[in-house]
Amino acid sequence: MSSRLYWIFFSLLIVIEPSFAKKQEGKGLLPEVRIGENGSEAENDRKTLTSEILITRSENKAIDSLQKLIKGKKPGSPESADLLYRLAEMYMRRSKSGRFFDMNANTPAVKLSPFPVPNERGADAVKRAIGVYTKIEKEHPRFKDMDSVLFNNAFAYQQIGNHKEASAIFTRLVDKFPKSPLIADGTLALGELLYEQGKFPQALEQFLKLEKTPKSRVYSYGMYKAAWSYYNMKDAENGTKRLLTVVKANPPLQEGEIPSNRHNLRKEALRDLTIFVGDSYPADQLYPFFEKITQNNELGPAMIDLAKLYESHSRQKEMGIFLDEFIDKNPTNSHLVKAHLYLIGGYEDLKQRDKVINHLQAASDLCKSNSSWKATQTPEEAGEYCDKDFRHESLNIAKKWWEIWLKNKQNVAFSDLTQKSFRLILDNEDTAKPDIKTHFALAELLFQLGKYEEASREYKFVGDRAHEPTLQHDANYGALYAVEKQIEKSKDKEPARDALRKQLATNYLTKHPTGKYALNVRFKMGHIAYEENNFPEAEKWLKQIADSNKDSELKKKSEDLMLDMLNMKKDYAGLQKLSKKIIATGVTEDRKKGMTKILEESSFAEVQEFSKTADPTQAARKLLDFAREHENSPMAKDSLWQAISLLYANGRQFEAAELSLQYAKKYPQDKRTFDALKDAGKSYAEVGQLLKAADTLKVVAEMDKKTSSA
């Protein structure tokens, strides 16, 4: 137990004249004031500093004047004692300025001050005051305000950290002036000093003396400190009694009443009672105990403080005893959601997930916009407990369950729990301000579960509403990708899904034309059109990718689809043009071989188509051109043979015979070579080329002999 409340109630100490005994903050003699260093506060800082310097000058002049007066008085006279008392007061006031300059010595306002800044430290002024108070006690033992002198001197010693001397002086005050109006304050101060030293029995003795002054303003605080003294002495029962005394002596704040130290003390006592009785009372007695002593909206905080205590002691199972009773009997209490949240955490620790879901559902129902509980709360309270606390706890639980499921996807119970948690959060969302991030998390989970259609809807919901660029981008792409996964998963082709896929792809490209997956989506659009045999539409998308150098893999796929479309359209010229273009871009050797083959096959196919309707001689010329241009192609042989056949068929024997010799020379092992030479010899004879005919037939005879002997 710290002395946090001591200094609140020290402000109530009754002092006869000293102006420094006003409300204190913290442990300092006077409120600590720091000069700000922000540029926006520079002018105020300057004014504050100037004011403090002027006050200090005035105080120093007053001290000088007072010291001169004291020198002119007869030592030991009553007037001398009064002046000394006043001088001590002024030193204490002077210590405030000293502390001010101590704390702000290095601030810009002080360093740039146009006025000389006093260099006397605050502690120095306090020590001067102590000297004066001590002088009064020694030289004026019958001074009419000696009790105030002792009290203020002890207080001053506390400020410089001399607690031993402060205790001794407080003790003299209590012993010598038992009827002083400061006796209660001095007793409290002495007890507090002993308490801070860990001397709890001695401190308790002082605090209990205040029971004789129930009307003093420090009475309640004395009982409060007595309670903590008992607690530190392992006597929670008596400590509880003293805290109950504090609660009864300080009624709750009434409507319209301004909060005071009295109400702060009641609040502290109720909070500390949760520690005292939480450690000593059985769980089933806690709710009745606090229900009896609390009023207005004090019961909820008490239950929550108890829940915190039980949670810290790992007593989650017992927590439900008093929280369930609180929830059942207080349907409109503002802390109802908070109580459910503690039970959620407790049951999760106990791995009782069914109860976790039950309390998540209960909290979710309370937080619905049309719930009767929410109608009784202020917007601030509802926002704090629902929009912040409930959402935070639910997401934490969902995240934990999700991670458990990811480690073992066979444990589908956790994926179901995670979904329920997300959906309970979304049940309460403001439709005007939807919970975008939770929708996105749910979409991610559904995707991982293979529920692609649901995932796509959630992604689309986020993409349509998100303002954060990255989230919007990822959601719009997720919506498309999830639909594609569903199409891939489904065996039956559904036009509605295909239409949705195109719609989502268009949506992505419209909103993210330069997005991370824009090139990929353009390819998808081209591929969709390709699958629908809408070749003009497919080419519009695929050509963009084929002409770019951003993604080599997509570029290759786009080129292949375009080649396939040209092939299906029998656009052989287009095939040749595109394959040549691809080869020219410096592709790999394997890719080059493939394109070369396509180039050759498309050229050959083009010649074949031409031959079907063209003049035979022209067709033969085309075939010969192909054979020469692609002499290393396997199709060159067929092309040359077809040309020979066309020439023979159209009476061009000599030309056909010449080509037959070329054929035989180039393809000596071909089965058709023998027939070609025979036809050539015959043709030479017919056109009068007898020598050529004889030479050719001689070769034929030799070939025939080899064949026969073989």
XYZ file of C-alpha atoms in Angstrom:
710
model
C 0.000 0.000 0.000
C 1.521 3.370 -1.020
C 0.882 6.780 0.480
C -0.976 7.969 -2.622
C -3.971 9.244 -0.632
C -2.011 10.773 2.207
C -1.149 13.833 0.213
C -4.720 14.279 -0.945
C -5.849 14.496 2.639
C -2.857 16.423 3.857
C -4.450 19.365 2.068
C -7.127 19.265 4.772
C -4.683 19.820 7.621
C -5.738 22.653 9.919
C -2.995 25.228 10.345
C -3.561 28.459 12.162
C -1.815 30.918 9.865
C 0.757 29.425 7.453
C -0.230 30.113 3.858
C 1.891 27.235 2.547
C -0.350 24.581 4.101
C -2.716 24.544 1.144
C -3.674 21.605 -1.042
C -0.572 19.677 -2.026
C 0.043 17.527 -5.092
C 2.317 14.513 -4.803
C 4.931 14.659 -2.061
C 6.242 18.125 -2.840
C 5.929 21.060 -0.519
C 4.003 22.969 -3.150
C 2.550 22.089 -6.544
C 5.308 21.439 -9.053
C 5.186 23.752 -12.032
C 7.117 23.087 -15.194
C 7.614 25.563 -17.959
C 6.605 24.111 -21.329
C 9.089 23.963 -24.168
C 6.777 23.873 -27.164
C 6.929 26.820 -29.491
C 3.181 27.335 -29.169
C 3.598 27.845 -25.401
C 6.610 30.169 -25.574
C 4.682 33.342 -24.780
C 2.910 31.790 -21.782
C 6.226 30.416 -20.573
C 7.777 33.854 -20.772
C 4.903 35.428 -18.858
C 5.002 32.700 -16.191
C 8.736 33.143 -15.735
C 8.508 36.933 -15.595
C 5.717 36.720 -13.027
C 7.697 34.297 -10.866
C 10.806 36.495 -10.999
C 8.810 39.561 -9.979
C 7.140 37.627 -7.134
C 10.538 36.433 -5.957
C 11.908 39.991 -5.984
C 8.920 41.148 -3.981
C 9.334 38.277 -1.493
C 13.035 38.972 -1.072
C 12.298 42.623 -0.355
C 9.641 41.619 2.145
C 12.060 39.186 3.825
C 14.731 41.898 4.027
C 12.249 44.343 5.555
C 11.025 41.736 8.026
C 14.552 40.844 9.082
C 15.249 44.538 9.792
C 12.108 44.721 11.913
C 13.165 41.620 13.871
C 16.574 43.174 14.606
C 14.816 46.219 16.038
C 12.715 44.174 18.459
C 13.720 43.147 21.928
C 14.846 39.480 21.958
C 12.309 37.249 23.656
C 9.421 39.661 23.211
C 6.024 38.440 21.943
C 6.368 40.803 18.945
C 9.685 39.176 18.067
C 8.090 35.707 18.103
C 5.244 36.854 15.820
C 7.710 38.366 13.350
C 9.870 35.222 13.347
C 6.776 33.126 12.675
C 5.910 35.380 9.760
C 9.508 35.156 8.475
C 9.350 31.344 8.499
C 6.135 31.549 6.534
C 7.792 33.771 3.957
C 10.730 31.384 3.612
C 8.278 28.571 2.950
C 6.585 30.725 0.331
C 10.007 31.571 -1.070
C 10.748 27.828 -1.400
C 7.984 27.595 -3.984
C 9.818 29.979 -6.299
C 13.058 28.169 -5.563
C 11.523 24.857 -6.595
C 10.139 26.520 -9.712
C 13.585 27.685 -10.809
C 15.149 24.330 -9.819
C 12.807 22.478 -12.139
C 13.059 24.880 -15.069
C 16.716 25.867 -14.971
C 17.469 24.374 -18.402
C 14.360 25.473 -20.271
C 14.654 28.000 -23.139
C 12.481 30.530 -21.319
C 14.863 30.640 -18.343
C 18.023 30.672 -20.461
C 16.723 33.539 -22.624
C 15.206 35.553 -19.785
C 16.036 39.300 -19.971
C 15.868 39.415 -16.152
C 18.377 37.923 -13.709
C 17.041 34.541 -12.527
C 17.421 33.841 -8.776
C 19.781 30.958 -8.061
C 18.568 30.031 -4.581
C 17.326 26.426 -4.443
C 13.929 25.536 -3.007
C 15.466 23.274 -0.374
C 17.628 26.167 0.850
C 14.548 28.254 1.622
C 12.950 25.303 3.472
C 16.100 24.895 5.587
C 15.991 28.612 6.479
C 12.369 28.180 7.522
C 13.355 25.176 9.677
C 16.015 27.318 11.337
C 13.469 29.992 12.168
C 10.871 27.502 13.507
C 13.569 25.868 15.654
C 14.619 29.300 16.955
C 11.032 30.081 17.929
C 10.719 26.773 19.804
C 13.967 27.375 21.720
C 13.708 31.107 22.391
C 9.955 31.510 22.688
C 8.707 28.323 24.404
C 5.485 30.086 25.455
C 4.614 31.333 21.982
C 0.836 31.269 21.605
C 0.979 29.360 18.289
C 3.638 26.840 19.277
C 1.506 23.917 18.093
C 1.494 25.420 14.600
C 5.239 26.026 14.817
C 5.854 22.369 15.648
C 3.479 21.110 13.006
C 4.936 23.307 10.268
C 8.501 22.537 11.305
C 7.832 18.792 11.140
C 6.202 19.268 7.767
C 9.230 21.238 6.527
C 11.593 18.478 7.679
C 9.518 16.053 5.616
C 10.115 18.174 2.532
C 13.882 17.780 2.784
C 13.609 14.031 3.491
C 14.518 14.119 7.187
C 11.745 11.809 8.378
C 13.444 10.979 11.673
C 13.415 14.605 12.827
C 9.910 15.088 11.403
C 8.668 12.118 13.481
C 10.313 13.488 16.610
C 8.690 16.903 16.182
C 5.250 15.436 15.384
C 5.615 13.345 18.561
C 6.376 16.503 20.614
C 3.300 18.155 19.105
C 1.055 15.255 20.084
C 2.553 14.978 23.590
C 2.699 18.686 24.462
C -0.520 19.908 22.883
C -3.128 17.166 23.292
C -5.962 19.696 22.904
C -4.601 21.466 19.831
C -6.850 21.562 16.772
C -3.821 20.201 14.914
C -3.548 17.077 17.066
C -5.474 14.905 14.597
C -3.386 16.156 11.685
C -0.167 15.606 13.585
C -1.215 12.138 14.674
C -2.027 11.218 11.076
C 1.273 12.624 9.864
C 3.223 10.709 12.499
C 1.400 7.494 11.630
C 2.103 8.018 7.941
C 5.822 8.478 8.593
C 5.921 5.247 10.563
C 3.907 3.470 7.874
C 6.348 4.520 5.175
C 9.162 3.039 7.236
C 7.332 -0.299 7.380
C 6.621 0.060 11.129
C 3.031 -1.078 10.778
C 2.169 -1.810 14.456
C 3.491 1.597 15.545
C 1.745 3.302 12.625
C -1.506 1.514 13.473
C -1.284 2.775 17.044
C -1.242 6.347 15.764
C -4.007 5.831 13.208
C -6.312 4.237 15.784
C -5.974 7.304 18.000
C -8.023 9.119 15.379
C -11.047 7.031 16.368
C -11.364 9.500 19.241
C -11.842 12.366 16.765
C -14.537 11.090 14.390
C -15.477 14.640 13.394
C -11.985 15.616 12.261
C -11.475 15.952 8.573
C -8.632 13.426 8.632
C -10.611 10.789 10.518
C -11.630 8.776 7.422
C -8.179 8.793 5.990
C -6.771 7.661 9.314
C -9.162 4.688 9.271
C -8.167 3.987 5.712
C -4.504 3.864 6.686
C -5.359 1.768 9.734
C -6.998 -0.742 7.393
C -3.828 -1.040 5.337
C -1.734 -1.336 8.458
C -3.886 -4.287 9.542
C -3.593 -5.795 6.065
C 0.177 -5.565 6.137
C 0.062 -7.249 9.537
C -1.898 -10.154 7.936
C -5.144 -9.142 9.659
C -7.538 -8.723 6.728
C -10.614 -9.059 8.951
C -9.897 -5.943 11.001
C -8.659 -4.225 7.886
C -12.014 -4.914 6.234
C -13.855 -3.433 9.220
C -11.874 -0.197 8.965
C -12.487 0.084 5.219
C -16.207 -0.414 5.814
C -16.017 2.424 8.342
C -14.528 4.627 5.619
C -17.252 3.638 3.139
C -20.042 4.401 5.647
C -18.486 7.699 6.684
C -18.251 8.906 3.091
C -21.549 8.616 1.219
C -21.498 8.356 -2.575
C -21.584 11.308 -4.901
C -25.087 12.637 -5.421
C -26.395 13.843 -8.757
C -25.046 17.283 -9.511
C -22.541 17.153 -6.668
C -18.932 18.087 -7.427
C -16.430 15.272 -6.664
C -14.228 15.872 -3.652
C -11.488 14.126 -1.676
C -14.227 12.504 0.393
C -15.648 10.789 -2.682
C -12.191 9.811 -3.885
C -11.566 8.142 -0.511
C -14.819 6.182 -0.736
C -13.883 5.027 -4.222
C -10.420 3.942 -3.047
C -11.850 2.134 -0.032
C -14.317 0.197 -2.201
C -11.565 -0.718 -4.610
C -9.289 -1.887 -1.817
C -12.095 -3.889 -0.235
C -12.007 -6.121 -3.304
C -8.434 -7.000 -2.341
C -9.195 -7.497 1.353
C -12.325 -9.627 1.016
C -11.290 -11.184 -2.296
C -8.443 -12.890 -0.494
C -10.466 -13.957 2.545
C -14.129 -14.444 1.551
C -15.469 -17.419 -0.440
C -16.542 -16.544 -3.983
C -20.254 -17.100 -3.314
C -20.245 -14.376 -0.599
C -18.607 -11.670 -2.667
C -21.611 -10.467 -4.657
C -23.917 -10.178 -1.603
C -21.163 -8.377 0.326
C -20.663 -5.666 -2.282
C -24.321 -5.428 -3.204
C -25.020 -4.444 0.397
C -22.377 -1.705 0.726
C -22.447 -0.137 -2.751
C -24.825 2.372 -4.284
C -25.501 3.874 -7.696
C -22.908 2.627 -10.184
C -20.365 1.384 -7.632
C -21.249 -2.302 -7.825
C -19.996 -2.806 -11.386
C -16.450 -1.497 -10.759
C -16.266 -3.629 -7.594
C -17.164 -6.780 -9.536
C -14.626 -5.959 -12.229
C -11.909 -5.297 -9.646
C -12.691 -8.679 -8.086
C -12.486 -10.298 -11.509
C -9.048 -8.733 -12.030
C -7.927 -10.081 -8.665
C -9.207 -13.611 -9.375
C -7.638 -13.534 -12.823
C -4.249 -12.534 -11.375
C -4.512 -15.432 -8.909
C -5.548 -17.903 -11.661
C -8.903 -18.496 -9.983
C -10.871 -18.332 -13.234
C -13.213 -21.150 -12.300
C -14.480 -19.328 -9.186
C -14.757 -16.021 -11.020
C -17.953 -17.172 -12.673
C -19.700 -17.564 -9.303
C -19.929 -13.871 -8.453
C -19.872 -12.534 -12.025
C -22.776 -14.747 -13.115
C -24.812 -13.521 -10.146
C -23.914 -9.932 -10.966
C -24.931 -10.396 -14.612
C -28.232 -12.076 -13.729
C -29.291 -9.448 -11.200
C -28.130 -6.277 -12.962
C -29.421 -6.327 -16.553
C -28.743 -2.619 -17.136
C -25.430 -2.197 -15.328
C -22.878 -0.399 -17.479
C -20.185 -2.975 -16.571
C -22.177 -5.933 -17.875
C -20.190 -6.308 -21.103
C -16.947 -6.027 -19.156
C -18.095 -8.837 -16.851
C -18.807 -11.085 -19.853
C -15.371 -10.283 -21.259
C -13.639 -11.393 -18.050
C -15.609 -14.622 -18.147
C -14.614 -15.088 -21.792
C -10.960 -14.794 -20.832
C -11.404 -17.035 -17.819
C -13.205 -19.819 -19.660
C -10.695 -19.632 -22.500
C -7.921 -20.210 -19.965
C -9.907 -23.207 -18.741
C -10.389 -24.347 -22.375
C -14.172 -24.380 -21.945
C -14.865 -23.039 -25.423
C -18.610 -23.643 -25.339
C -18.856 -21.189 -22.442
C -16.558 -18.768 -24.214
C -18.949 -18.716 -27.176
C -21.949 -18.344 -24.860
C -20.489 -15.240 -23.247
C -19.301 -13.871 -26.575
C -22.861 -14.257 -27.809
C -24.243 -12.608 -24.669
C -21.847 -9.654 -24.980
C -22.650 -9.400 -28.677
C -26.380 -9.286 -27.920
C -25.831 -6.510 -25.390
C -23.875 -4.512 -27.960
C -26.514 -4.740 -30.681
C -27.818 -1.317 -31.661
C -31.378 -2.221 -30.645
C -30.569 -3.931 -27.333
C -32.371 -2.770 -24.186
C -29.031 -2.642 -22.349
C -27.496 -0.299 -24.892
C -30.495 1.989 -24.678
C -29.695 2.616 -20.989
C -26.024 3.500 -21.580
C -24.387 6.727 -22.625
C -22.842 6.723 -26.126
C -19.420 7.057 -24.501
C -19.917 3.991 -22.298
C -21.356 1.905 -25.128
C -18.486 2.907 -27.386
C -15.888 2.042 -24.760
C -17.311 -1.354 -23.831
C -18.592 -2.482 -27.244
C -16.655 -0.787 -30.010
C -13.379 -1.040 -28.144
C -13.340 -3.713 -25.401
C -15.702 -6.309 -26.912
C -14.159 -6.027 -30.352
C -10.613 -6.236 -28.974
C -11.321 -9.309 -26.834
C -13.222 -11.083 -29.623
C -10.439 -10.483 -32.121
C -7.843 -11.753 -29.665
C -9.828 -14.930 -29.109
C -10.387 -15.371 -32.852
C -6.688 -14.844 -33.558
C -5.734 -17.461 -30.959
C -8.217 -20.037 -32.292
C -7.161 -19.338 -35.860
C -3.508 -19.992 -35.019
C -4.435 -23.245 -33.259
C -6.349 -24.382 -36.355
C -3.477 -23.462 -38.686
C -1.165 -25.731 -36.696
C -3.580 -28.630 -37.085
C -6.218 -28.186 -39.774
C -7.779 -31.500 -38.862
C -9.130 -29.772 -35.761
C -12.011 -28.081 -37.562
C -13.672 -27.103 -34.285
C -11.291 -24.181 -33.983
C -12.027 -22.880 -37.458
C -15.740 -22.995 -36.589
C -15.067 -21.140 -33.338
C -13.061 -18.513 -35.174
C -15.861 -17.955 -37.666
C -18.394 -17.586 -34.869
C -16.200 -15.063 -33.122
C -15.846 -12.947 -36.260
C -19.543 -13.093 -37.027
C -20.463 -12.074 -33.475
C -18.325 -8.984 -33.896
C -19.959 -8.179 -37.218
C -23.447 -8.674 -35.812
C -22.966 -5.394 -33.942
C -21.296 -3.289 -36.574
C -22.654 0.095 -37.509
C -23.909 -0.357 -41.066
C -22.947 3.241 -41.774
C -19.405 2.511 -40.559
C -18.833 -1.211 -41.135
C -15.990 -3.051 -39.448
C -13.865 -3.384 -42.575
C -10.861 -5.089 -40.999
C -12.939 -7.807 -39.364
C -14.727 -8.464 -42.665
C -11.321 -8.840 -44.310
C -10.120 -11.223 -41.582
C -13.267 -13.312 -42.052
C -12.677 -13.366 -45.824
C -9.130 -14.636 -45.270
C -10.356 -17.385 -42.947
C -13.115 -18.464 -45.344
C -10.597 -18.620 -48.178
C -8.291 -20.831 -46.116
C -11.261 -23.077 -45.375
C -11.980 -23.444 -49.092
C -15.287 -21.548 -48.799
C -14.396 -19.508 -51.839
C -17.787 -18.059 -52.750
C -18.363 -16.737 -49.228
C -14.790 -15.467 -49.125
C -15.263 -13.650 -52.426
C -18.367 -11.867 -51.107
C -16.532 -10.727 -47.986
C -13.542 -9.549 -50.014
C -15.860 -7.645 -52.360
C -17.616 -6.051 -49.372
C -14.277 -4.743 -48.125
C -13.071 -3.665 -51.550
C -16.219 -1.593 -52.117
C -15.898 0.241 -48.774
C -12.244 0.391 -47.763
C -10.450 3.718 -48.038
C -6.989 2.489 -47.143
C -5.314 1.814 -50.535
C -3.490 -1.411 -49.702
C -6.509 -2.988 -48.013
C -8.793 -1.976 -50.883
C -6.368 -3.412 -53.439
C -5.894 -6.727 -51.649
C -9.630 -7.132 -51.084
C -10.537 -6.481 -54.736
C -7.970 -8.976 -55.942
C -9.008 -11.469 -53.253
C -12.608 -11.318 -54.474
C -11.489 -12.258 -57.999
C -8.995 -14.902 -56.918
C -11.541 -16.608 -54.635
C -14.043 -16.910 -57.507
C -11.353 -18.390 -59.712
C -10.564 -20.949 -57.021
C -14.274 -21.848 -56.857
C -14.405 -22.293 -60.648
C -11.290 -24.438 -60.465
C -12.839 -26.480 -57.646
C -16.222 -26.951 -59.330
C -16.522 -29.625 -62.011
C -19.584 -28.137 -63.683
C -19.191 -24.969 -65.693
C -21.576 -22.287 -64.449
C -22.116 -19.198 -66.640
C -23.022 -17.102 -63.600
C -19.616 -17.680 -62.021
C -17.855 -16.898 -65.289
C -19.797 -13.658 -65.564
C -18.904 -12.812 -61.971
C -15.255 -13.525 -62.664
C -15.253 -11.036 -65.557
C -17.091 -8.481 -63.443
C -14.563 -8.765 -60.607
C -11.614 -8.638 -63.001
C -13.010 -5.485 -64.614
C -13.597 -4.001 -61.155
C -9.985 -4.656 -60.180
C -8.540 -3.108 -63.346
C -10.835 -0.101 -63.087
C -9.782 0.656 -59.513
C -6.179 -0.534 -59.720
C -4.947 -0.088 -63.322
C -1.342 -0.185 -62.128
C -1.914 -2.551 -59.220
C 0.410 -5.344 -58.221
C -1.678 -7.945 -60.066
C -2.880 -5.747 -62.944
C -0.846 -7.628 -65.566
C -2.038 -10.933 -64.171
C -5.668 -9.803 -64.280
C -5.307 -8.565 -67.843
C -4.065 -12.019 -68.749
C -7.091 -13.508 -66.986
C -9.398 -11.295 -69.032
C -7.653 -12.443 -72.199
C -7.809 -16.068 -71.133
C -11.528 -15.820 -70.308
C -12.220 -14.410 -73.786
C -10.030 -17.141 -75.297
C -12.044 -19.843 -73.502
C -15.229 -18.261 -74.878
C -13.723 -18.259 -78.417
C -14.033 -14.488 -78.440
C -10.722 -14.073 -80.204
C -10.870 -10.307 -80.919
C -11.507 -9.613 -77.216
C -8.828 -12.088 -76.183
C -6.278 -10.532 -78.537
C -7.033 -7.056 -77.125
C -5.868 -8.169 -73.673
C -3.171 -10.661 -74.607
C -1.401 -8.431 -77.108
C -0.712 -5.863 -74.348
C 1.116 -8.528 -72.369
C 2.831 -10.146 -75.344
C 4.238 -6.752 -76.354
C 5.507 -5.961 -72.847
C 8.590 -7.170 -71.013
C 7.183 -7.026 -67.442
C 6.553 -10.705 -66.804
C 8.349 -13.237 -69.009
C 6.090 -16.117 -67.970
C 2.843 -14.228 -68.684
C 4.363 -12.907 -71.899
C 5.078 -16.460 -73.025
C 1.581 -17.667 -72.083
C -0.005 -14.757 -73.923
C 2.085 -15.448 -77.044
C 1.111 -19.115 -76.963
C -2.584 -18.300 -76.692
C -2.325 -15.840 -79.562
C -0.526 -18.463 -81.675
C -3.240 -20.974 -80.854
C -5.968 -18.526 -81.874
C -4.190 -17.801 -85.165
C -3.919 -21.527 -85.766
C -7.608 -22.093 -85.074
C -8.425 -19.279 -87.475
C -5.967 -20.821 -90.002
C -4.273 -17.455 -90.199
C -0.969 -18.900 -91.409
C 0.453 -15.560 -92.363
C -0.324 -14.281 -88.881
C 1.334 -17.337 -87.349
C 4.478 -16.773 -89.384
C 4.598 -13.099 -88.505
C 4.144 -13.677 -84.779
C 6.580 -16.598 -84.571
C 9.247 -14.550 -86.392
C 8.607 -11.658 -83.984
C 9.018 -13.950 -80.987
C 12.277 -15.388 -82.327
C 13.577 -11.848 -82.888
C 13.143 -10.936 -79.195
C 16.063 -13.178 -78.207
C 14.271 -16.122 -76.609
C 15.828 -19.266 -75.156
C 17.072 -21.991 -77.461
C 14.152 -24.291 -76.662
C 11.686 -21.468 -77.256
C 13.421 -20.626 -80.508
C 13.147 -24.242 -81.681
C 9.456 -24.296 -80.909
C 8.801 -21.035 -82.741
C 10.856 -22.224 -85.702
C 8.733 -25.332 -85.926
C 5.547 -23.265 -85.816
C 6.973 -20.965 -88.489
C 7.772 -23.911 -90.741
C 4.478 -25.696 -90.183
C 2.417 -22.567 -90.750
C 4.364 -21.751 -93.920
C 3.869 -25.312 -95.190
C 0.183 -25.227 -94.302
C -0.160 -21.917 -96.105
C 1.397 -23.448 -99.250
C -0.907 -26.444 -98.958
C -3.957 -24.203 -98.800
C -2.669 -22.207 -101.734
C -2.106 -25.355 -103.758
C -5.713 -26.422 -103.435
C -7.009 -23.615 -105.611
C -4.010 -22.086 -107.372
C -2.556 -22.799 -110.823
C -0.458 -26.018 -110.573
C 2.632 -24.285 -111.846
C 2.257 -21.473 -109.354
C 1.589 -23.994 -106.612
C 4.754 -25.857 -107.612
C 6.724 -22.607 -107.428
C 5.402 -21.991 -103.905
C 6.340 -25.502 -102.874
C 9.836 -25.075 -104.245
C 10.222 -21.750 -102.457
C 9.257 -23.402 -99.184
C 11.714 -26.262 -99.741
C 14.560 -23.827 -100.395
C 13.647 -21.451 -97.525
C 13.277 -24.297 -95.043
C 15.719 -26.801 -96.461
C 16.506 -28.229 -93.018
C 12.870 -28.811 -92.194
C 11.437 -32.349 -92.403
C 8.647 -30.819 -94.496
C 11.096 -29.590 -97.153
C 11.282 -33.131 -98.611
C 7.469 -33.418 -98.914
C 7.268 -29.933 -100.364
C 9.873 -30.765 -103.044
C 8.155 -34.069 -103.900
C 4.779 -32.330 -104.244
C 6.361 -29.770 -106.572
C 7.817 -32.544 -108.747
C 4.440 -34.277 -108.910
C 2.650 -31.073 -109.948
C 5.199 -30.360 -112.675
C 4.902 -33.881 -114.093
C 1.134 -33.681 -113.956
C 1.155 -30.444 -115.915
C 3.552 -31.573 -118.714
C 6.674 -29.883 -117.442
C 8.767 -33.084 -117.795
C 12.191 -31.520 -118.192
C 11.797 -29.237 -115.161
C 10.314 -32.112 -113.200
C 13.206 -34.394 -114.247
C 15.779 -31.814 -113.124
C 14.088 -31.546 -109.740
C 13.937 -35.338 -109.495
C 17.735 -35.482 -109.787
C 18.002 -32.861 -107.016
C 15.629 -34.879 -104.884
C 17.674 -38.084 -105.403
C 20.893 -36.275 -104.581
C 19.496 -34.707 -101.419
C 17.526 -37.729 -100.198
C 19.390 -40.791 -101.548
C 17.954 -43.124 -98.928
C 14.352 -42.089 -99.411
C 12.049 -44.784 -100.799
C 10.716 -42.383 -103.416
C 14.193 -41.646 -104.842
C 14.207 -44.761 -107.133
C 10.843 -43.803 -108.648
C 11.986 -40.219 -109.043
C 15.072 -41.275 -111.056
C 13.037 -43.634 -113.230
C 10.559 -40.861 -113.995
C 13.431 -38.490 -114.684
C 15.158 -40.887 -117.135
C 11.912 -41.435 -118.970
C 11.178 -37.715 -119.121
C 14.686 -36.904 -120.465
C 14.189 -39.457 -123.221
C 10.808 -37.987 -124.122
C 12.196 -34.446 -124.478
C 15.238 -35.646 -126.469
C 17.850 -35.373 -123.698
C 19.250 -38.822 -124.501
C 22.601 -38.487 -122.757
C 20.887 -37.349 -119.543
C 18.368 -40.118 -120.007
C 21.152 -42.709 -120.390
C 23.081 -41.418 -117.346
C 19.955 -41.354 -115.234
C 18.845 -44.829 -116.270
C 22.335 -46.152 -115.592
C 22.001 -44.907 -111.996
C 18.584 -46.525 -111.817
C 20.026 -49.872 -113.051
C 22.778 -49.778 -110.421
C 20.248 -49.005 -107.708
C 18.056 -51.847 -108.932
C 21.019 -54.290 -108.928
C 21.894 -53.330 -105.351
C 18.328 -53.793 -104.350
C 18.090 -57.229 -106.015
C 21.354 -58.512 -104.512
C 20.262 -57.238 -101.143
